[in-house]
Amino acid sequence: MNEQSATNKAAWEYRAYEFWIKRDGHPKEKAKEIRKNPRACLKKHQAFLENVENKRIANLCGSNGRKAVPLALLGAEVTVFDLSKENERYSKELAYYANTSINYMVGDVYDINLQTYGETFDILYLEGGVLHYFYNLDKLLSLLFSLLKKGGTMILSDYHPLLKCLNEDFSAKHAYFDTEIHTGDIAYKHFFPEEEQVGFPDVSLRFYTLSEILNAVITARFTIDRFEEHRGWKKENIPWEFTLIARK
């Protein structure tokens, strides 16, 4: 495991289960919510995941199972790859209470065994903002290409690169063409009381430009079918996220 991944693993195994309880509720209650309408839990990606029954899906950096469990309920065979045992704990409990099952592999995505998982999956699903946790985008996309069956689809949804450059008032924050690896707060740190935030480990982040992302996808030999930009939750007039659909 490389240094950046080890740093991020330590961060995401610090009180993450406690955070998911705070934000999403106990897995038993969250499972009831998901079972009512699993498709709705896929939100803006529903159209790209319409026919998943009997499909093998890899949910890379699948976190607490909030997408993996709905997909399993819709009939997919889902494997989550994630660094955090805390995330695994919440995910497995969520699947249990939802009366379904998922596979969960804890470890560095870079270390996925291609002898076991190469050309295994019909769909790769990455969402929620994960690219900044990887120091080498070309290496990541090459690995993802190897995981897909021929004709398989990758759904990659992430924070728009412009978002890292702006504060909430749209003033300048970071340089767009920044190639450094940065330390930063774990995403859920500010959900805890201020006096408890001192002990939280930092994460290690590498921010990419849009051209770096697109070129890494192209270099890995994916064929891009669609690219969409999304506004923020408050309908801000700048792109906050994007979704890229590509196939092998």
PDB file of C-alpha atoms in Angstrom:
ATOM      1  CA  MET A   1       0.000   0.000   0.000  1.00  0.00           C
ATOM      2  CA  ASN A   2       1.453   3.363  -1.006  1.00  0.00           C
ATOM      3  CA  GLU A   3       1.887   6.257   1.425  1.00  0.00           C
ATOM      4  CA  GLN A   4      -1.160   8.218   0.239  1.00  0.00           C
ATOM      5  CA  SER A   5      -3.442   5.185   0.505  1.00  0.00           C
ATOM      6  CA  ALA A   6      -2.105   4.345   3.971  1.00  0.00           C
ATOM      7  CA  THR A   7      -2.799   7.920   5.114  1.00  0.00           C
ATOM      8  CA  ASN A   8      -6.337   7.814   3.743  1.00  0.00           C
ATOM      9  CA  LYS A   9      -7.019   4.394   5.226  1.00  0.00           C
ATOM     10  CA  ALA A  10      -6.063   5.651   8.690  1.00  0.00           C
ATOM     11  CA  ALA A  11      -8.347   8.655   8.247  1.00  0.00           C
ATOM     12  CA  TRP A  12     -11.359   6.680   6.985  1.00  0.00           C
ATOM     13  CA  GLU A  13     -11.047   4.172   9.813  1.00  0.00           C
ATOM     14  CA  TYR A  14     -11.315   6.895  12.454  1.00  0.00           C
ATOM     15  CA  ARG A  15     -14.905   7.092  13.741  1.00  0.00           C
ATOM     16  CA  ALA A  16     -16.394   6.593  10.270  1.00  0.00           C
ATOM     17  CA  TYR A  17     -19.027   4.119  11.518  1.00  0.00           C
ATOM     18  CA  GLU A  18     -20.027   6.639  14.157  1.00  0.00           C
ATOM     19  CA  PHE A  19     -20.361   9.295  11.473  1.00  0.00           C
ATOM     20  CA  TRP A  20     -22.632   7.141   9.305  1.00  0.00           C
ATOM     21  CA  ILE A  21     -24.876   6.586  12.315  1.00  0.00           C
ATOM     22  CA  LYS A  22     -24.978  10.342  12.885  1.00  0.00           C
ATOM     23  CA  ARG A  23     -25.737  11.185   9.244  1.00  0.00           C
ATOM     24  CA  ASP A  24     -27.761   8.259   7.918  1.00  0.00           C
ATOM     25  CA  GLY A  25     -29.079   6.625  11.081  1.00  0.00           C
ATOM     26  CA  HIS A  26     -28.682   3.063  12.292  1.00  0.00           C
ATOM     27  CA  PRO A  27     -28.288   0.539   9.431  1.00  0.00           C
ATOM     28  CA  LYS A  28     -31.608  -1.059  10.416  1.00  0.00           C
ATOM     29  CA  GLU A  29     -33.476   2.226   9.891  1.00  0.00           C
ATOM     30  CA  LYS A  30     -31.506   3.148   6.754  1.00  0.00           C
ATOM     31  CA  ALA A  31     -32.268  -0.275   5.288  1.00  0.00           C
ATOM     32  CA  LYS A  32     -36.012   0.313   5.720  1.00  0.00           C
ATOM     33  CA  GLU A  33     -35.672   3.565   3.792  1.00  0.00           C
ATOM     34  CA  ILE A  34     -33.714   1.921   0.962  1.00  0.00           C
ATOM     35  CA  ARG A  35     -36.105  -1.024   0.648  1.00  0.00           C
ATOM     36  CA  LYS A  36     -39.032   1.317   0.029  1.00  0.00           C
ATOM     37  CA  ASN A  37     -37.515   2.463  -3.271  1.00  0.00           C
ATOM     38  CA  PRO A  38     -34.009   1.140  -4.071  1.00  0.00           C
ATOM     39  CA  ARG A  39     -33.962   2.739  -7.516  1.00  0.00           C
ATOM     40  CA  ALA A  40     -34.576   6.210  -6.089  1.00  0.00           C
ATOM     41  CA  CYS A  41     -31.380   5.806  -4.019  1.00  0.00           C
ATOM     42  CA  LEU A  42     -29.376   5.879  -7.270  1.00  0.00           C
ATOM     43  CA  LYS A  43     -30.560   9.479  -7.757  1.00  0.00           C
ATOM     44  CA  LYS A  44     -29.225  11.103 -10.928  1.00  0.00           C
ATOM     45  CA  HIS A  45     -27.672   7.839 -12.121  1.00  0.00           C
ATOM     46  CA  GLN A  46     -30.925   5.894 -12.358  1.00  0.00           C
ATOM     47  CA  ALA A  47     -31.014   6.187 -16.141  1.00  0.00           C
ATOM     48  CA  PHE A  48     -27.554   4.625 -16.426  1.00  0.00           C
ATOM     49  CA  LEU A  49     -28.424   1.712 -14.113  1.00  0.00           C
ATOM     50  CA  GLU A  50     -31.822   0.676 -15.429  1.00  0.00           C
ATOM     51  CA  ASN A  51     -31.173  -3.013 -16.162  1.00  0.00           C
ATOM     52  CA  VAL A  52     -28.812  -4.340 -13.514  1.00  0.00           C
ATOM     53  CA  GLU A  53     -30.442  -7.685 -12.724  1.00  0.00           C
ATOM     54  CA  ASN A  54     -27.814 -10.450 -12.858  1.00  0.00           C
ATOM     55  CA  LYS A  55     -25.100  -7.906 -13.702  1.00  0.00           C
ATOM     56  CA  ARG A  56     -21.767  -7.993 -11.905  1.00  0.00           C
ATOM     57  CA  ILE A  57     -21.019  -4.518 -10.572  1.00  0.00           C
ATOM     58  CA  ALA A  58     -17.830  -3.232  -8.936  1.00  0.00           C
ATOM     59  CA  ASN A  59     -18.543  -0.267  -6.672  1.00  0.00           C
ATOM     60  CA  LEU A  60     -15.067   1.257  -6.261  1.00  0.00           C
ATOM     61  CA  CYS A  61     -14.612   3.267  -3.043  1.00  0.00           C
ATOM     62  CA  GLY A  62     -18.168   2.236  -2.235  1.00  0.00           C
ATOM     63  CA  SER A  63     -17.995   3.646   1.286  1.00  0.00           C
ATOM     64  CA  ASN A  64     -20.976   2.763   3.519  1.00  0.00           C
ATOM     65  CA  GLY A  65     -22.936   0.770   0.941  1.00  0.00           C
ATOM     66  CA  ARG A  66     -25.504   3.465   0.183  1.00  0.00           C
ATOM     67  CA  LYS A  67     -25.333   2.584  -3.539  1.00  0.00           C
ATOM     68  CA  ALA A  68     -24.219  -1.040  -3.333  1.00  0.00           C
ATOM     69  CA  VAL A  69     -27.201  -2.184  -1.262  1.00  0.00           C
ATOM     70  CA  PRO A  70     -29.851  -0.627  -3.553  1.00  0.00           C
ATOM     71  CA  LEU A  71     -28.112  -2.211  -6.558  1.00  0.00           C
ATOM     72  CA  ALA A  72     -28.125  -5.598  -4.824  1.00  0.00           C
ATOM     73  CA  LEU A  73     -31.843  -5.211  -4.101  1.00  0.00           C
ATOM     74  CA  LEU A  74     -32.347  -4.552  -7.817  1.00  0.00           C
ATOM     75  CA  GLY A  75     -30.785  -7.919  -8.597  1.00  0.00           C
ATOM     76  CA  ALA A  76     -27.106  -7.108  -9.219  1.00  0.00           C
ATOM     77  CA  GLU A  77     -24.132  -9.005  -7.813  1.00  0.00           C
ATOM     78  CA  VAL A  78     -22.198  -6.164  -6.202  1.00  0.00           C
ATOM     79  CA  THR A  79     -18.604  -6.090  -4.995  1.00  0.00           C
ATOM     80  CA  VAL A  80     -17.406  -3.057  -3.046  1.00  0.00           C
ATOM     81  CA  PHE A  81     -13.704  -2.186  -2.966  1.00  0.00           C
ATOM     82  CA  ASP A  82     -12.864   0.251  -0.180  1.00  0.00           C
ATOM     83  CA  LEU A  83     -10.032   1.075   2.247  1.00  0.00           C
ATOM     84  CA  SER A  84     -12.073   1.277   5.424  1.00  0.00           C
ATOM     85  CA  LYS A  85     -13.129  -1.476   7.821  1.00  0.00           C
ATOM     86  CA  GLU A  86     -15.447   1.070   9.447  1.00  0.00           C
ATOM     87  CA  ASN A  87     -17.211   1.535   6.113  1.00  0.00           C
ATOM     88  CA  GLU A  88     -17.350  -2.234   5.678  1.00  0.00           C
ATOM     89  CA  ARG A  89     -19.028  -2.630   9.064  1.00  0.00           C
ATOM     90  CA  TYR A  90     -21.840  -0.203   8.224  1.00  0.00           C
ATOM     91  CA  SER A  91     -22.258  -1.642   4.715  1.00  0.00           C
ATOM     92  CA  LYS A  92     -22.567  -5.238   5.832  1.00  0.00           C
ATOM     93  CA  GLU A  93     -25.058  -4.333   8.536  1.00  0.00           C
ATOM     94  CA  LEU A  94     -27.009  -2.300   5.996  1.00  0.00           C
ATOM     95  CA  ALA A  95     -27.130  -5.257   3.585  1.00  0.00           C
ATOM     96  CA  TYR A  96     -28.166  -7.595   6.399  1.00  0.00           C
ATOM     97  CA  TYR A  97     -31.085  -5.443   7.499  1.00  0.00           C
ATOM     98  CA  ALA A  98     -32.102  -4.879   3.876  1.00  0.00           C
ATOM     99  CA  ASN A  99     -32.270  -8.675   3.477  1.00  0.00           C
ATOM    100  CA  THR A 100     -29.704  -8.787   0.689  1.00  0.00           C
ATOM    101  CA  SER A 101     -25.969  -9.396   0.344  1.00  0.00           C
ATOM    102  CA  ILE A 102     -22.907  -7.667  -1.084  1.00  0.00           C
ATOM    103  CA  ASN A 103     -19.257  -8.619  -1.365  1.00  0.00           C
ATOM    104  CA  TYR A 104     -16.913  -6.225   0.420  1.00  0.00           C
ATOM    105  CA  MET A 105     -13.156  -6.192  -0.156  1.00  0.00           C
ATOM    106  CA  VAL A 106     -11.140  -3.996   2.225  1.00  0.00           C
ATOM    107  CA  GLY A 107      -7.856  -2.791   0.771  1.00  0.00           C
ATOM    108  CA  ASP A 108      -6.129  -0.434  -1.631  1.00  0.00           C
ATOM    109  CA  VAL A 109      -7.844  -0.271  -5.032  1.00  0.00           C
ATOM    110  CA  TYR A 110      -4.383  -0.230  -6.627  1.00  0.00           C
ATOM    111  CA  ASP A 111      -3.794  -3.685  -5.092  1.00  0.00           C
ATOM    112  CA  ILE A 112      -6.865  -5.397  -6.585  1.00  0.00           C
ATOM    113  CA  ASN A 113      -5.825  -8.857  -7.801  1.00  0.00           C
ATOM    114  CA  LEU A 114      -6.419  -8.935 -11.562  1.00  0.00           C
ATOM    115  CA  GLN A 115      -5.969 -12.705 -11.652  1.00  0.00           C
ATOM    116  CA  THR A 116      -9.130 -12.875  -9.544  1.00  0.00           C
ATOM    117  CA  TYR A 117     -11.055  -9.857 -10.778  1.00  0.00           C
ATOM    118  CA  GLY A 118      -9.682  -9.106 -14.248  1.00  0.00           C
ATOM    119  CA  GLU A 119     -12.409  -8.835 -16.944  1.00  0.00           C
ATOM    120  CA  THR A 120     -14.991  -9.803 -14.325  1.00  0.00           C
ATOM    121  CA  PHE A 121     -17.443  -6.915 -14.169  1.00  0.00           C
ATOM    122  CA  ASP A 122     -20.238  -5.713 -16.435  1.00  0.00           C
ATOM    123  CA  ILE A 123     -20.337  -2.301 -14.745  1.00  0.00           C
ATOM    124  CA  LEU A 124     -17.879  -0.194 -12.762  1.00  0.00           C
ATOM    125  CA  TYR A 125     -19.514   2.444 -10.571  1.00  0.00           C
ATOM    126  CA  LEU A 126     -17.496   5.239  -8.938  1.00  0.00           C
ATOM    127  CA  GLU A 127     -19.401   8.114  -7.353  1.00  0.00           C
ATOM    128  CA  GLY A 128     -19.396  10.579  -4.505  1.00  0.00           C
ATOM    129  CA  GLY A 129     -16.002  12.153  -5.164  1.00  0.00           C
ATOM    130  CA  VAL A 130     -13.144   9.626  -5.092  1.00  0.00           C
ATOM    131  CA  LEU A 131     -10.544  10.584  -7.706  1.00  0.00           C
ATOM    132  CA  HIS A 132      -8.689  12.945  -5.366  1.00  0.00           C
ATOM    133  CA  TYR A 133      -7.728   9.952  -3.194  1.00  0.00           C
ATOM    134  CA  PHE A 134      -5.521   8.545  -5.984  1.00  0.00           C
ATOM    135  CA  TYR A 135      -2.045   9.894  -6.729  1.00  0.00           C
ATOM    136  CA  ASN A 136      -1.762   8.326 -10.212  1.00  0.00           C
ATOM    137  CA  LEU A 137      -4.815   8.696 -12.431  1.00  0.00           C
ATOM    138  CA  ASP A 138      -3.349   6.831 -15.411  1.00  0.00           C
ATOM    139  CA  LYS A 139      -2.579   3.834 -13.208  1.00  0.00           C
ATOM    140  CA  LEU A 140      -6.092   3.904 -11.737  1.00  0.00           C
ATOM    141  CA  LEU A 141      -7.873   4.091 -15.100  1.00  0.00           C
ATOM    142  CA  SER A 142      -5.696   1.332 -16.557  1.00  0.00           C
ATOM    143  CA  LEU A 143      -6.677  -0.879 -13.617  1.00  0.00           C
ATOM    144  CA  LEU A 144     -10.367  -0.038 -14.074  1.00  0.00           C
ATOM    145  CA  PHE A 145     -10.167  -0.925 -17.770  1.00  0.00           C
ATOM    146  CA  SER A 146      -8.712  -4.324 -16.799  1.00  0.00           C
ATOM    147  CA  LEU A 147     -11.574  -5.031 -14.391  1.00  0.00           C
ATOM    148  CA  LEU A 148     -14.265  -4.633 -17.047  1.00  0.00           C
ATOM    149  CA  LYS A 149     -15.525  -7.307 -19.391  1.00  0.00           C
ATOM    150  CA  LYS A 150     -15.357  -6.456 -23.066  1.00  0.00           C
ATOM    151  CA  GLY A 151     -18.374  -4.266 -23.806  1.00  0.00           C
ATOM    152  CA  GLY A 152     -18.706  -3.344 -20.122  1.00  0.00           C
ATOM    153  CA  THR A 153     -19.580   0.140 -18.888  1.00  0.00           C
ATOM    154  CA  MET A 154     -17.882   2.517 -16.463  1.00  0.00           C
ATOM    155  CA  ILE A 155     -19.999   5.120 -14.664  1.00  0.00           C
ATOM    156  CA  LEU A 156     -17.646   7.697 -13.181  1.00  0.00           C
ATOM    157  CA  SER A 157     -19.225  10.542 -11.214  1.00  0.00           C
ATOM    158  CA  ASP A 158     -17.060  12.956  -9.278  1.00  0.00           C
ATOM    159  CA  TYR A 159     -16.608  16.523  -8.097  1.00  0.00           C
ATOM    160  CA  HIS A 160     -16.127  18.931 -10.951  1.00  0.00           C
ATOM    161  CA  PRO A 161     -12.506  20.199 -11.029  1.00  0.00           C
ATOM    162  CA  LEU A 162     -13.744  23.794 -10.926  1.00  0.00           C
ATOM    163  CA  LEU A 163     -15.256  23.187  -7.498  1.00  0.00           C
ATOM    164  CA  LYS A 164     -11.862  22.895  -5.805  1.00  0.00           C
ATOM    165  CA  CYS A 165     -10.930  26.356  -7.033  1.00  0.00           C
ATOM    166  CA  LEU A 166     -13.805  28.249  -5.434  1.00  0.00           C
ATOM    167  CA  ASN A 167     -15.020  29.091  -1.942  1.00  0.00           C
ATOM    168  CA  GLU A 168     -18.733  29.127  -1.125  1.00  0.00           C
ATOM    169  CA  ASP A 169     -18.920  32.784  -2.216  1.00  0.00           C
ATOM    170  CA  PHE A 170     -17.239  31.785  -5.534  1.00  0.00           C
ATOM    171  CA  SER A 171     -14.011  33.602  -4.639  1.00  0.00           C
ATOM    172  CA  ALA A 172     -10.714  31.980  -5.603  1.00  0.00           C
ATOM    173  CA  LYS A 173      -9.616  29.065  -3.402  1.00  0.00           C
ATOM    174  CA  HIS A 174      -6.998  26.879  -5.122  1.00  0.00           C
ATOM    175  CA  ALA A 175      -5.062  27.093  -8.361  1.00  0.00           C
ATOM    176  CA  TYR A 176      -6.706  25.028 -11.094  1.00  0.00           C
ATOM    177  CA  PHE A 177      -3.451  23.698 -12.562  1.00  0.00           C
ATOM    178  CA  ASP A 178      -2.164  22.343  -9.266  1.00  0.00           C
ATOM    179  CA  THR A 179      -0.213  19.077  -9.307  1.00  0.00           C
ATOM    180  CA  GLU A 180       0.750  18.869  -5.620  1.00  0.00           C
ATOM    181  CA  ILE A 181      -0.531  16.324  -3.106  1.00  0.00           C
ATOM    182  CA  HIS A 182      -2.277  18.127  -0.244  1.00  0.00           C
ATOM    183  CA  THR A 183      -3.299  17.221   3.270  1.00  0.00           C
ATOM    184  CA  GLY A 184      -6.835  18.101   4.297  1.00  0.00           C
ATOM    185  CA  ASP A 185      -9.713  17.381   6.634  1.00  0.00           C
ATOM    186  CA  ILE A 186     -11.594  14.097   6.346  1.00  0.00           C
ATOM    187  CA  ALA A 187     -14.995  14.788   4.783  1.00  0.00           C
ATOM    188  CA  TYR A 188     -17.000  14.124   7.959  1.00  0.00           C
ATOM    189  CA  LYS A 189     -14.768  15.820  10.540  1.00  0.00           C
ATOM    190  CA  HIS A 190     -17.076  18.828  10.935  1.00  0.00           C
ATOM    191  CA  PHE A 191     -20.035  16.625  11.850  1.00  0.00           C
ATOM    192  CA  PHE A 192     -18.415  16.195  15.264  1.00  0.00           C
ATOM    193  CA  PRO A 193     -18.206  18.757  18.106  1.00  0.00           C
ATOM    194  CA  GLU A 194     -15.355  21.218  17.719  1.00  0.00           C
ATOM    195  CA  GLU A 195     -13.577  19.990  20.830  1.00  0.00           C
ATOM    196  CA  GLU A 196     -13.422  16.463  19.320  1.00  0.00           C
ATOM    197  CA  GLN A 197     -12.076  17.505  15.925  1.00  0.00           C
ATOM    198  CA  VAL A 198      -8.496  17.933  17.145  1.00  0.00           C
ATOM    199  CA  GLY A 199      -7.775  14.196  17.048  1.00  0.00           C
ATOM    200  CA  PHE A 200      -8.966  13.535  13.508  1.00  0.00           C
ATOM    201  CA  PRO A 201      -6.291  12.282  11.068  1.00  0.00           C
ATOM    202  CA  ASP A 202      -5.848  14.187   7.812  1.00  0.00           C
ATOM    203  CA  VAL A 203      -6.462  12.771   4.354  1.00  0.00           C
ATOM    204  CA  SER A 204      -4.039  13.006   1.424  1.00  0.00           C
ATOM    205  CA  LEU A 205      -5.513  14.526  -1.740  1.00  0.00           C
ATOM    206  CA  ARG A 206      -4.427  15.077  -5.345  1.00  0.00           C
ATOM    207  CA  PHE A 207      -6.733  17.362  -7.351  1.00  0.00           C
ATOM    208  CA  TYR A 208      -7.033  16.900 -11.121  1.00  0.00           C
ATOM    209  CA  THR A 209      -8.012  19.141 -14.006  1.00  0.00           C
ATOM    210  CA  LEU A 210     -10.822  18.116 -16.325  1.00  0.00           C
ATOM    211  CA  SER A 211      -8.361  17.478 -19.148  1.00  0.00           C
ATOM    212  CA  GLU A 212      -6.281  15.194 -16.898  1.00  0.00           C
ATOM    213  CA  ILE A 213      -9.368  13.135 -16.097  1.00  0.00           C
ATOM    214  CA  LEU A 214     -10.570  12.894 -19.700  1.00  0.00           C
ATOM    215  CA  ASN A 215      -7.117  12.109 -21.051  1.00  0.00           C
ATOM    216  CA  ALA A 216      -6.587   9.371 -18.449  1.00  0.00           C
ATOM    217  CA  VAL A 217      -9.860   7.764 -19.563  1.00  0.00           C
ATOM    218  CA  ILE A 218      -8.816   8.005 -23.228  1.00  0.00           C
ATOM    219  CA  THR A 219      -5.281   6.736 -22.569  1.00  0.00           C
ATOM    220  CA  ALA A 220      -6.706   3.697 -20.787  1.00  0.00           C
ATOM    221  CA  ARG A 221      -8.534   2.906 -24.076  1.00  0.00           C
ATOM    222  CA  PHE A 222     -12.075   3.537 -22.870  1.00  0.00           C
ATOM    223  CA  THR A 223     -14.607   4.835 -25.381  1.00  0.00           C
ATOM    224  CA  ILE A 224     -16.471   7.819 -23.932  1.00  0.00           C
ATOM    225  CA  ASP A 225     -20.211   7.680 -24.630  1.00  0.00           C
ATOM    226  CA  ARG A 226     -21.489  10.588 -22.568  1.00  0.00           C
ATOM    227  CA  PHE A 227     -20.295  13.425 -20.352  1.00  0.00           C
ATOM    228  CA  GLU A 228     -22.650  15.466 -18.169  1.00  0.00           C
ATOM    229  CA  GLU A 229     -22.060  18.379 -15.793  1.00  0.00           C
ATOM    230  CA  HIS A 230     -24.320  18.910 -12.774  1.00  0.00           C
ATOM    231  CA  ARG A 231     -25.260  21.933 -10.726  1.00  0.00           C
ATOM    232  CA  GLY A 232     -24.943  21.899  -6.940  1.00  0.00           C
ATOM    233  CA  TRP A 233     -27.768  21.121  -4.503  1.00  0.00           C
ATOM    234  CA  LYS A 234     -28.808  24.782  -4.483  1.00  0.00           C
ATOM    235  CA  LYS A 235     -28.834  24.981  -8.309  1.00  0.00           C
ATOM    236  CA  GLU A 236     -25.655  27.067  -8.360  1.00  0.00           C
ATOM    237  CA  ASN A 237     -24.788  28.431 -11.780  1.00  0.00           C
ATOM    238  CA  ILE A 238     -21.452  26.594 -11.927  1.00  0.00           C
ATOM    239  CA  PRO A 239     -20.801  22.847 -12.299  1.00  0.00           C
ATOM    240  CA  TRP A 240     -20.316  21.035  -8.993  1.00  0.00           C
ATOM    241  CA  GLU A 241     -20.177  17.462 -10.255  1.00  0.00           C
ATOM    242  CA  PHE A 242     -19.831  15.540 -13.499  1.00  0.00           C
ATOM    243  CA  THR A 243     -20.809  12.091 -14.738  1.00  0.00           C
ATOM    244  CA  LEU A 244     -18.815  10.315 -17.427  1.00  0.00           C
ATOM    245  CA  ILE A 245     -20.086   7.159 -19.135  1.00  0.00           C
ATOM    246  CA  ALA A 246     -17.491   5.061 -20.950  1.00  0.00           C
ATOM    247  CA  ARG A 247     -17.268   1.515 -22.251  1.00  0.00           C
ATOM    248  CA  LYS A 248     -14.584  -1.052 -22.942  1.00  0.00           C
TER     249      LYS A 248
END
